[in-house]
mmCIF file of C-alpha atoms and ligand atoms in Angstrom:
data_model
loop_
_atom_site.group_PDB
_atom_site.id
_atom_site.type_symbol
_atom_site.label_atom_id
_atom_site.label_comp_id
_atom_site.label_asym_id
_atom_site.label_seq_id
_atom_site.Cartn_x
_atom_site.Cartn_y
_atom_site.Cartn_z
ATOM 1 C CA MET F 15 -211.067 -36.737 -93.276
ATOM 2 C CA SER F 16 -210.546 -33.897 -96.378
ATOM 3 C CA ASN F 17 -207.412 -33.845 -98.284
ATOM 4 C CA VAL F 18 -206.097 -30.443 -98.341
ATOM 5 C CA LEU F 19 -204.111 -28.711 -101.306
ATOM 6 C CA ILE F 20 -201.390 -26.059 -99.979
ATOM 7 C CA THR F 21 -198.977 -24.179 -101.888
ATOM 8 C CA GLY F 22 -195.622 -22.309 -100.800
ATOM 9 C CA THR F 23 -195.432 -24.720 -97.835
ATOM 10 C CA THR F 24 -191.677 -24.704 -97.304
ATOM 11 C CA SER F 25 -191.857 -21.916 -94.861
ATOM 12 C CA GLY F 26 -194.222 -18.811 -93.325
ATOM 13 C CA ILE F 27 -197.556 -18.928 -93.750
ATOM 14 C CA GLY F 28 -198.040 -22.226 -96.572
ATOM 15 C CA LYS F 29 -195.865 -24.255 -93.629
ATOM 16 C CA ALA F 30 -197.851 -22.923 -90.544
ATOM 17 C CA PHE F 31 -200.926 -24.108 -92.236
ATOM 18 C CA ALA F 32 -199.471 -27.233 -93.192
ATOM 19 C CA GLU F 33 -199.100 -28.071 -89.898
ATOM 20 C CA LYS F 34 -202.314 -27.203 -88.642
ATOM 21 C CA PHE F 35 -204.232 -28.683 -91.340
ATOM 22 C CA ALA F 36 -201.793 -32.089 -89.777
ATOM 23 C CA GLN F 37 -202.124 -31.797 -86.344
ATOM 24 C CA LYS F 38 -206.298 -31.712 -87.405
ATOM 25 C CA GLY F 39 -205.932 -34.901 -89.025
ATOM 26 C CA HIS F 40 -206.101 -33.829 -92.692
ATOM 27 C CA ASN F 41 -203.948 -35.167 -95.621
ATOM 28 C CA LEU F 42 -202.002 -32.903 -97.785
ATOM 29 C CA ILE F 43 -200.726 -32.299 -100.823
ATOM 30 C CA LEU F 44 -198.226 -29.749 -100.381
ATOM 31 C CA VAL F 45 -197.254 -27.878 -103.576
ATOM 32 C CA SER F 46 -193.858 -25.637 -103.446
ATOM 33 C CA ARG F 47 -191.033 -25.378 -105.699
ATOM 34 C CA ASN F 48 -187.715 -26.725 -103.248
ATOM 35 C CA ALA F 49 -187.832 -30.750 -103.407
ATOM 36 C CA GLU F 50 -185.338 -31.063 -101.188
ATOM 37 C CA LYS F 51 -187.172 -29.284 -98.323
ATOM 38 C CA LEU F 52 -190.997 -30.640 -99.331
ATOM 39 C CA GLN F 53 -189.297 -34.258 -98.949
ATOM 40 C CA ALA F 54 -188.088 -33.151 -95.194
ATOM 41 C CA GLN F 55 -191.671 -31.688 -94.950
ATOM 42 C CA GLN F 56 -193.159 -34.816 -95.713
ATOM 43 C CA SER F 57 -191.169 -36.804 -93.588
ATOM 44 C CA TYR F 58 -191.667 -34.461 -90.114
ATOM 45 C CA LEU F 59 -195.214 -34.379 -91.091
ATOM 46 C CA GLN F 60 -195.862 -37.895 -91.536
ATOM 47 C CA THR F 61 -193.758 -38.956 -88.548
ATOM 48 C CA HIS F 62 -195.721 -36.652 -85.895
ATOM 49 C CA PHE F 63 -199.303 -37.056 -86.867
ATOM 50 C CA ASP F 64 -201.456 -39.393 -88.193
ATOM 51 C CA VAL F 65 -201.498 -38.462 -92.198
ATOM 52 C CA ASN F 66 -200.738 -38.916 -96.020
ATOM 53 C CA VAL F 67 -198.632 -36.486 -96.870
ATOM 54 C CA LYS F 68 -197.684 -36.030 -101.004
ATOM 55 C CA ILE F 69 -195.846 -33.306 -102.427
ATOM 56 C CA VAL F 70 -195.270 -32.536 -105.667
ATOM 57 C CA ALA F 71 -192.387 -29.725 -106.260
ATOM 58 C CA CYS F 72 -192.895 -27.085 -109.174
ATOM 59 C CA ASP F 73 -191.974 -23.249 -110.100
ATOM 60 C CA LEU F 74 -195.626 -23.026 -109.806
ATOM 61 C CA SER F 75 -194.805 -19.770 -111.926
ATOM 62 C CA ALA F 76 -194.262 -21.356 -115.364
ATOM 63 C CA GLU F 77 -197.263 -22.003 -117.439
ATOM 64 C CA ASN F 78 -196.911 -25.760 -117.529
ATOM 65 C CA ALA F 79 -197.047 -25.951 -113.588
ATOM 66 C CA ILE F 80 -200.932 -26.407 -113.653
ATOM 67 C CA MET F 81 -200.401 -29.505 -115.452
ATOM 68 C CA GLU F 82 -197.736 -30.656 -113.628
ATOM 69 C CA ILE F 83 -200.451 -30.618 -110.127
ATOM 70 C CA GLN F 84 -203.520 -32.150 -112.493
ATOM 71 C CA ASN F 85 -201.471 -34.984 -113.610
ATOM 72 C CA LYS F 86 -199.966 -35.543 -110.553
ATOM 73 C CA LEU F 87 -203.627 -35.065 -108.553
ATOM 74 C CA ASN F 88 -205.242 -37.502 -111.422
ATOM 75 C CA GLU F 89 -202.323 -40.673 -111.121
ATOM 76 C CA TRP F 90 -202.701 -40.499 -107.303
ATOM 77 C CA GLN F 91 -206.753 -40.157 -107.612
ATOM 78 C CA ILE F 92 -206.852 -37.517 -105.560
ATOM 79 C CA ALA F 93 -210.043 -35.424 -105.069
ATOM 80 C CA VAL F 94 -209.228 -31.962 -103.810
ATOM 81 C CA ASP F 95 -211.609 -31.269 -100.880
ATOM 82 C CA ILE F 96 -209.904 -27.518 -99.334
ATOM 83 C CA LEU F 97 -207.606 -25.461 -101.461
ATOM 84 C CA ILE F 98 -204.727 -22.957 -99.861
ATOM 85 C CA ASN F 99 -203.689 -20.517 -102.042
ATOM 86 C CA ASN F 100 -200.594 -19.073 -100.805
ATOM 87 C CA ALA F 101 -197.220 -19.077 -102.453
ATOM 88 C CA GLY F 102 -196.561 -15.523 -103.019
ATOM 89 C CA PHE F 103 -193.254 -13.085 -103.071
ATOM 90 C CA ASN F 104 -192.503 -9.303 -103.383
ATOM 91 C CA GLU F 105 -190.613 -7.045 -105.461
ATOM 92 C CA CYS F 106 -190.205 -4.157 -103.584
ATOM 93 C CA GLY F 107 -189.042 -0.299 -104.848
ATOM 94 C CA ALA F 108 -190.159 2.525 -107.308
ATOM 95 C CA PHE F 109 -191.509 0.783 -110.247
ATOM 96 C CA VAL F 110 -189.122 2.202 -112.474
ATOM 97 C CA ASP F 111 -186.586 0.551 -110.775
ATOM 98 C CA THR F 112 -187.282 -2.531 -110.041
ATOM 99 C CA ASP F 113 -187.005 -5.699 -112.251
ATOM 100 C CA LEU F 114 -189.700 -6.495 -114.767
ATOM 101 C CA THR F 115 -188.855 -10.251 -115.092
ATOM 102 C CA LYS F 116 -189.455 -11.080 -111.832
ATOM 103 C CA GLU F 117 -192.835 -8.807 -111.484
ATOM 104 C CA LEU F 118 -193.967 -10.853 -114.796
ATOM 105 C CA GLU F 119 -193.370 -14.291 -112.466
ATOM 106 C CA MET F 120 -195.263 -12.859 -109.341
ATOM 107 C CA ILE F 121 -198.350 -11.960 -111.827
ATOM 108 C CA ASN F 122 -198.191 -15.743 -113.177
ATOM 109 C CA LEU F 123 -198.252 -16.577 -109.910
ATOM 110 C CA HIS F 124 -200.829 -14.660 -107.762
ATOM 111 C CA ILE F 125 -203.005 -13.693 -110.639
ATOM 112 C CA SER F 126 -202.948 -16.887 -113.320
ATOM 113 C CA PHE F 127 -201.741 -19.240 -111.920
ATOM 114 C CA ALA F 128 -204.154 -19.344 -108.796
ATOM 115 C CA THR F 129 -206.652 -18.743 -110.821
ATOM 116 C CA LYS F 130 -206.228 -21.361 -113.293
ATOM 117 C CA LEU F 131 -205.624 -23.686 -109.665
ATOM 118 C CA VAL F 132 -209.265 -22.650 -108.344
ATOM 119 C CA LYS F 133 -210.496 -23.009 -112.130
ATOM 120 C CA SER F 134 -208.978 -26.496 -112.411
ATOM 121 C CA LEU F 135 -210.372 -27.641 -108.629
ATOM 122 C CA LEU F 136 -213.913 -25.775 -108.293
ATOM 123 C CA PRO F 137 -216.043 -28.282 -110.424
ATOM 124 C CA ASN F 138 -215.238 -31.540 -108.197
ATOM 125 C CA MET F 139 -216.040 -29.521 -105.212
ATOM 126 C CA ILE F 140 -219.466 -28.205 -106.632
ATOM 127 C CA LYS F 141 -220.017 -31.878 -107.598
ATOM 128 C CA ASN F 142 -219.229 -33.005 -104.376
ATOM 129 C CA HIS F 143 -221.534 -29.971 -102.359
ATOM 130 C CA TYR F 144 -218.167 -29.127 -100.366
ATOM 131 C CA GLY F 145 -215.179 -27.689 -100.559
ATOM 132 C CA ARG F 146 -213.471 -24.590 -98.604
ATOM 133 C CA ILE F 147 -210.709 -22.113 -100.653
ATOM 134 C CA LEU F 148 -208.665 -19.348 -99.335
ATOM 135 C CA ASN F 149 -206.715 -17.130 -101.395
ATOM 136 C CA VAL F 150 -203.840 -15.462 -99.520
ATOM 137 C CA GLY F 151 -204.471 -11.446 -100.170
ATOM 138 C CA SER F 152 -202.686 -9.122 -98.003
ATOM 139 C CA THR F 153 -203.749 -5.506 -96.291
ATOM 140 C CA GLY F 154 -202.062 -4.642 -99.750
ATOM 141 C CA SER F 155 -205.428 -5.881 -101.426
ATOM 142 C CA TYR F 156 -207.032 -2.510 -100.111
ATOM 143 C CA ILE F 157 -204.375 -0.178 -100.712
ATOM 144 C CA ALA F 158 -202.538 1.280 -103.814
ATOM 145 C CA SER F 159 -199.095 0.759 -102.668
ATOM 146 C CA PRO F 160 -196.355 3.325 -103.699
ATOM 147 C CA THR F 161 -193.119 1.054 -103.708
ATOM 148 C CA ASP F 162 -194.993 -1.819 -103.966
ATOM 149 C CA ALA F 163 -197.141 -1.652 -107.066
ATOM 150 C CA VAL F 164 -197.324 -4.683 -109.176
ATOM 151 C CA TYR F 165 -197.276 -6.893 -105.446
ATOM 152 C CA SER F 166 -200.574 -4.479 -104.193
ATOM 153 C CA ALA F 167 -202.574 -4.937 -107.344
ATOM 154 C CA THR F 168 -201.915 -8.799 -107.523
ATOM 155 C CA LYS F 169 -203.314 -9.191 -104.456
ATOM 156 C CA ALA F 170 -206.320 -6.514 -105.179
ATOM 157 C CA TYR F 171 -207.079 -8.622 -107.672
ATOM 158 C CA ILE F 172 -206.655 -11.695 -105.449
ATOM 159 C CA LEU F 173 -210.005 -9.897 -102.973
ATOM 160 C CA SER F 174 -211.599 -9.296 -105.672
ATOM 161 C CA PHE F 175 -211.843 -12.371 -107.572
ATOM 162 C CA SER F 176 -212.565 -14.166 -103.972
ATOM 163 C CA ASN F 177 -215.353 -11.889 -103.324
ATOM 164 C CA ALA F 178 -216.746 -12.799 -106.628
ATOM 165 C CA LEU F 179 -216.652 -16.069 -106.403
ATOM 166 C CA CYS F 180 -218.536 -15.712 -102.897
ATOM 167 C CA GLY F 181 -221.333 -14.835 -104.524
ATOM 168 C CA GLU F 182 -221.324 -16.964 -107.296
ATOM 169 C CA LEU F 183 -220.926 -20.101 -105.345
ATOM 170 C CA THR F 184 -223.827 -19.361 -102.747
ATOM 171 C CA LYS F 185 -225.707 -22.447 -102.010
ATOM 172 C CA THR F 186 -223.040 -24.804 -103.810
ATOM 173 C CA GLY F 187 -221.429 -25.609 -100.527
ATOM 174 C CA VAL F 188 -218.231 -24.458 -101.551
ATOM 175 C CA LYS F 189 -216.822 -20.915 -99.613
ATOM 176 C CA VAL F 190 -214.189 -19.136 -100.704
ATOM 177 C CA THR F 191 -212.533 -17.057 -97.977
ATOM 178 C CA THR F 192 -209.395 -13.762 -98.489
ATOM 179 C CA LEU F 193 -206.782 -14.146 -96.060
ATOM 180 C CA CYS F 194 -205.678 -10.234 -95.570
ATOM 181 C CA PRO F 195 -202.848 -10.730 -92.932
ATOM 182 C CA GLY F 196 -200.198 -7.469 -92.575
ATOM 183 C CA ALA F 197 -196.920 -7.856 -91.804
ATOM 184 C CA THR F 198 -195.418 -11.294 -90.869
ATOM 185 C CA LYS F 199 -192.801 -13.079 -89.695
ATOM 186 C CA THR F 200 -191.666 -14.994 -92.279
ATOM 187 C CA GLU F 201 -189.040 -15.315 -95.072
ATOM 188 C CA PHE F 202 -191.368 -12.474 -97.372
ATOM 189 C CA ALA F 203 -190.042 -9.255 -95.768
ATOM 190 C CA GLN F 204 -185.762 -10.420 -95.853
ATOM 191 C CA LYS F 205 -186.511 -11.746 -99.695
ATOM 192 C CA ALA F 206 -187.790 -8.428 -100.664
ATOM 193 C CA ASN F 207 -185.497 -7.000 -98.882
ATOM 194 C CA ILE F 208 -187.808 -4.783 -96.841
ATOM 195 C CA GLN F 209 -186.835 -6.509 -93.191
ATOM 196 C CA ASN F 210 -185.850 -2.954 -92.053
ATOM 197 C CA SER F 211 -189.072 -1.057 -93.101
ATOM 198 C CA PRO F 212 -190.892 0.618 -90.922
ATOM 199 C CA LEU F 213 -193.841 -1.802 -91.746
ATOM 200 C CA PHE F 214 -191.415 -5.020 -90.825
ATOM 201 C CA LYS F 215 -191.403 -3.213 -86.911
ATOM 202 C CA PHE F 216 -194.498 -2.555 -85.282
ATOM 203 C CA ALA F 217 -197.336 -5.155 -84.672
ATOM 204 C CA VAL F 218 -195.558 -8.171 -86.655
ATOM 205 C CA MET F 219 -197.706 -11.248 -86.117
ATOM 206 C CA LYS F 220 -196.175 -14.735 -86.539
ATOM 207 C CA PRO F 221 -197.173 -17.007 -88.780
ATOM 208 C CA GLU F 222 -199.014 -19.782 -87.015
ATOM 209 C CA LYS F 223 -200.953 -16.943 -84.888
ATOM 210 C CA VAL F 224 -202.189 -15.736 -89.117
ATOM 211 C CA VAL F 225 -203.269 -19.136 -89.216
ATOM 212 C CA LYS F 226 -204.815 -19.739 -85.219
ATOM 213 C CA LYS F 227 -207.054 -16.703 -86.541
ATOM 214 C CA ALA F 228 -207.657 -17.647 -90.072
ATOM 215 C CA TYR F 229 -208.462 -21.749 -89.600
ATOM 216 C CA PRO F 230 -211.829 -21.709 -88.007
ATOM 217 C CA LYS F 231 -213.660 -18.898 -89.709
ATOM 218 C CA LEU F 232 -211.875 -20.300 -93.486
ATOM 219 C CA MET F 233 -213.770 -24.124 -92.168
ATOM 220 C CA LYS F 234 -216.691 -22.235 -91.147
ATOM 221 C CA GLY F 235 -216.442 -20.846 -94.680
ATOM 222 C CA LYS F 236 -216.293 -17.195 -93.624
ATOM 223 C CA ARG F 237 -215.914 -14.233 -96.582
ATOM 224 C CA LEU F 238 -212.946 -12.623 -95.220
ATOM 225 C CA VAL F 239 -210.155 -12.917 -92.223
ATOM 226 C CA ILE F 240 -207.813 -9.845 -91.170
ATOM 227 C CA PRO F 241 -206.053 -11.278 -88.778
ATOM 228 C CA GLY F 242 -204.599 -8.960 -85.649
ATOM 229 C CA VAL F 243 -206.291 -5.724 -84.197
ATOM 230 C CA TYR F 244 -203.818 -3.112 -86.495
ATOM 231 C CA ASN F 245 -204.247 -4.774 -89.336
ATOM 232 C CA LYS F 246 -208.097 -4.232 -89.282
ATOM 233 C CA MET F 247 -207.629 -0.385 -88.339
ATOM 234 C CA LEU F 248 -204.833 -0.460 -91.655
ATOM 235 C CA VAL F 249 -207.739 -1.476 -93.843
ATOM 236 C CA LEU F 250 -210.415 0.580 -92.075
ATOM 237 C CA CYS F 251 -207.808 3.823 -92.344
ATOM 238 C CA SER F 252 -207.789 2.896 -95.673
ATOM 239 C CA LYS F 253 -211.857 3.122 -96.508
ATOM 240 C CA ILE F 254 -211.786 6.540 -95.128
ATOM 241 C CA LEU F 255 -208.403 8.328 -95.648
ATOM 242 C CA PRO F 256 -207.751 10.306 -99.021
ATOM 243 C CA VAL F 257 -205.759 9.167 -101.708
ATOM 244 C CA ARG F 258 -202.701 10.928 -101.587
ATOM 245 C CA LEU F 259 -202.642 11.030 -97.443
ATOM 246 C CA LEU F 260 -202.248 6.685 -97.583
ATOM 247 C CA ASN F 261 -199.721 7.212 -100.561
ATOM 248 C CA LYS F 262 -197.617 9.454 -98.138
ATOM 249 C CA ILE F 263 -198.032 6.910 -95.297
ATOM 250 C CA THR F 264 -197.624 3.693 -97.495
ATOM 251 C CA ILE F 265 -193.926 5.244 -99.244
ATOM 252 C CA ARG F 266 -192.518 5.551 -95.142
ATOM 253 C CA MET F 267 -193.741 2.421 -93.800
ATOM 254 C CA MET F 268 -192.368 0.533 -96.771
ATOM 255 C CA LYS F 269 -188.868 2.697 -97.025
ATOM 256 C CA ASN F 270 -185.493 0.081 -96.276
ATOM 257 C CA LYS F 271 -184.099 2.018 -93.638
ATOM 258 C CA PRO F 272 -180.234 0.454 -93.865
ATOM 259 C CA ILE F 273 -178.911 -1.868 -90.464
ATOM 260 C CA LYS F 274 -176.951 0.433 -88.282
ATOM 261 C CA THR F 275 -173.263 -0.717 -87.573
ATOM 262 C CA LYS F 276 -171.781 0.291 -84.305
HETATM 263 N N1 LIG U 13 -195.210 -11.843 -94.665
HETATM 264 C C1 LIG U 13 -195.855 -11.466 -94.876
HETATM 265 O O1 LIG U 13 -195.499 -10.147 -94.056
HETATM 266 C C2 LIG U 13 -197.100 -10.984 -96.091
HETATM 267 C C3 LIG U 13 -198.493 -9.944 -95.551
HETATM 268 C C4 LIG U 13 -199.192 -9.977 -96.745
HETATM 269 C C5 LIG U 13 -199.188 -11.052 -96.969
HETATM 270 N N2 LIG U 13 -198.258 -12.121 -97.186
HETATM 271 C C6 LIG U 13 -198.679 -13.489 -98.262
HETATM 272 O O2 LIG U 13 -198.633 -14.396 -98.030
HETATM 273 C C7 LIG U 13 -198.112 -15.473 -98.526
HETATM 274 C C8 LIG U 13 -197.111 -16.238 -97.837
HETATM 275 O O3 LIG U 13 -196.158 -15.857 -97.211
HETATM 276 P P1 LIG U 13 -194.950 -15.877 -95.995
HETATM 277 O O4 LIG U 13 -195.057 -15.008 -95.706
HETATM 278 O O5 LIG U 13 -195.258 -17.295 -95.532
HETATM 279 O O6 LIG U 13 -193.978 -16.133 -97.497
HETATM 280 P P2 LIG U 13 -192.543 -17.267 -97.871
HETATM 281 O O7 LIG U 13 -191.839 -17.719 -96.058
HETATM 282 O O8 LIG U 13 -190.937 -16.454 -98.403
HETATM 283 O O9 LIG U 13 -193.328 -18.364 -97.990
HETATM 284 C C9 LIG U 13 -193.817 -17.943 -99.171
HETATM 285 C C10 LIG U 13 -193.787 -19.742 -99.995
HETATM 286 O O10 LIG U 13 -193.839 -19.540 -100.688
HETATM 287 C C11 LIG U 13 -193.058 -20.480 -102.274
HETATM 288 N N3 LIG U 13 -192.837 -19.446 -103.529
HETATM 289 C C12 LIG U 13 -192.684 -18.735 -103.949
HETATM 290 N N4 LIG U 13 -192.674 -18.066 -105.253
HETATM 291 C C13 LIG U 13 -193.573 -19.871 -105.729
HETATM 292 C C14 LIG U 13 -192.964 -20.442 -106.835
HETATM 293 N N5 LIG U 13 -192.841 -19.382 -107.964
HETATM 294 N N6 LIG U 13 -193.138 -21.330 -106.963
HETATM 295 C C15 LIG U 13 -193.309 -21.999 -105.511
HETATM 296 N N7 LIG U 13 -193.962 -21.565 -104.880
HETATM 297 C C16 LIG U 13 -192.999 -20.622 -104.522
HETATM 298 C C17 LIG U 13 -191.705 -19.982 -101.061
HETATM 299 O O11 LIG U 13 -190.798 -21.278 -101.770
HETATM 300 P P3 LIG U 13 -189.314 -20.377 -101.782
HETATM 301 O O12 LIG U 13 -189.008 -20.473 -100.635
HETATM 302 O O13 LIG U 13 -188.594 -21.805 -102.567
HETATM 303 O O14 LIG U 13 -189.539 -19.055 -102.753
HETATM 304 C C18 LIG U 13 -192.469 -20.121 -99.930
HETATM 305 O O15 LIG U 13 -192.732 -21.490 -99.636
HETATM 306 C C19 LIG U 13 -197.983 -14.893 -99.540
HETATM 307 O O16 LIG U 13 -199.041 -14.473 -101.049
HETATM 308 C C20 LIG U 13 -197.595 -13.593 -99.123
HETATM 309 O O17 LIG U 13 -197.230 -12.083 -100.415
HETATM 310 C C21 LIG U 13 -197.220 -12.420 -96.571
#
């Protein structure tokens, strides 16, 4: 069975991916920030499924994160066959007001770290004539989003980078998939304080459903997964509507309404 490395597995979409791959009998390398949660996840998955689970606890936005992972993989002598580049977060608000430190952390995580991880694992996949890479983008990969400017720009990078790699890697046995979910019921919205925005009130998908859609397409080597009809429509709209109108719609969708109290 394959060795699957997944980032950001302690909640949401990454957690659902970890369970799906464990159900299918793949061995796992789980990489997240919270050591306690990772240990609990390792123990749960190894008890409930017949798989080997290794864990690496580190902050993936830190400069040395890639070295820590490479060192662990070398120590364990594990070659990764499938990579799920999932860890991510959001920092919303008017760009003039948002926290630059968080935004730079986001750029490090979504762009620099994700790129370094692919760079590090790809040569071995090519040598083995087999590899699957799934990079988690967003419907925001298609829509430059006012009040979410840096996030949507990082997700646009993910889509562009992944599509370009697809073109380079034909006939190598390595396939690259971009997963572009829309609003998904995870910890993501709450962490970014947008849980009460219209975006998270309508057509919100469960992470397990997102992964159920993504898993078979990833294994078949499909280039793109946009889970859910509503998200497909959003992406279609982004291609036909003028930017000025898209900007107006996006601002309304992102606006966090205060919770009503009696
Ligand atoms: N939920 C949505 O509506 C939605 C929509 C489109 C795209 N996405 C994308 O889906 C991916 C997964 O998000 P999610 O919705 O599942 O959110 P989530 O429930 O918050 O899970 C994110 C995971 O990434 C980890 N993570 C964040 N920053 C990290 C760092 N610096 N180092 C190590 N691990 C880190 C989190 O760990 P901690 O708990 O320790 O932070 C957590 O395990 C992200 O790339 C996100 O951009 C989500």
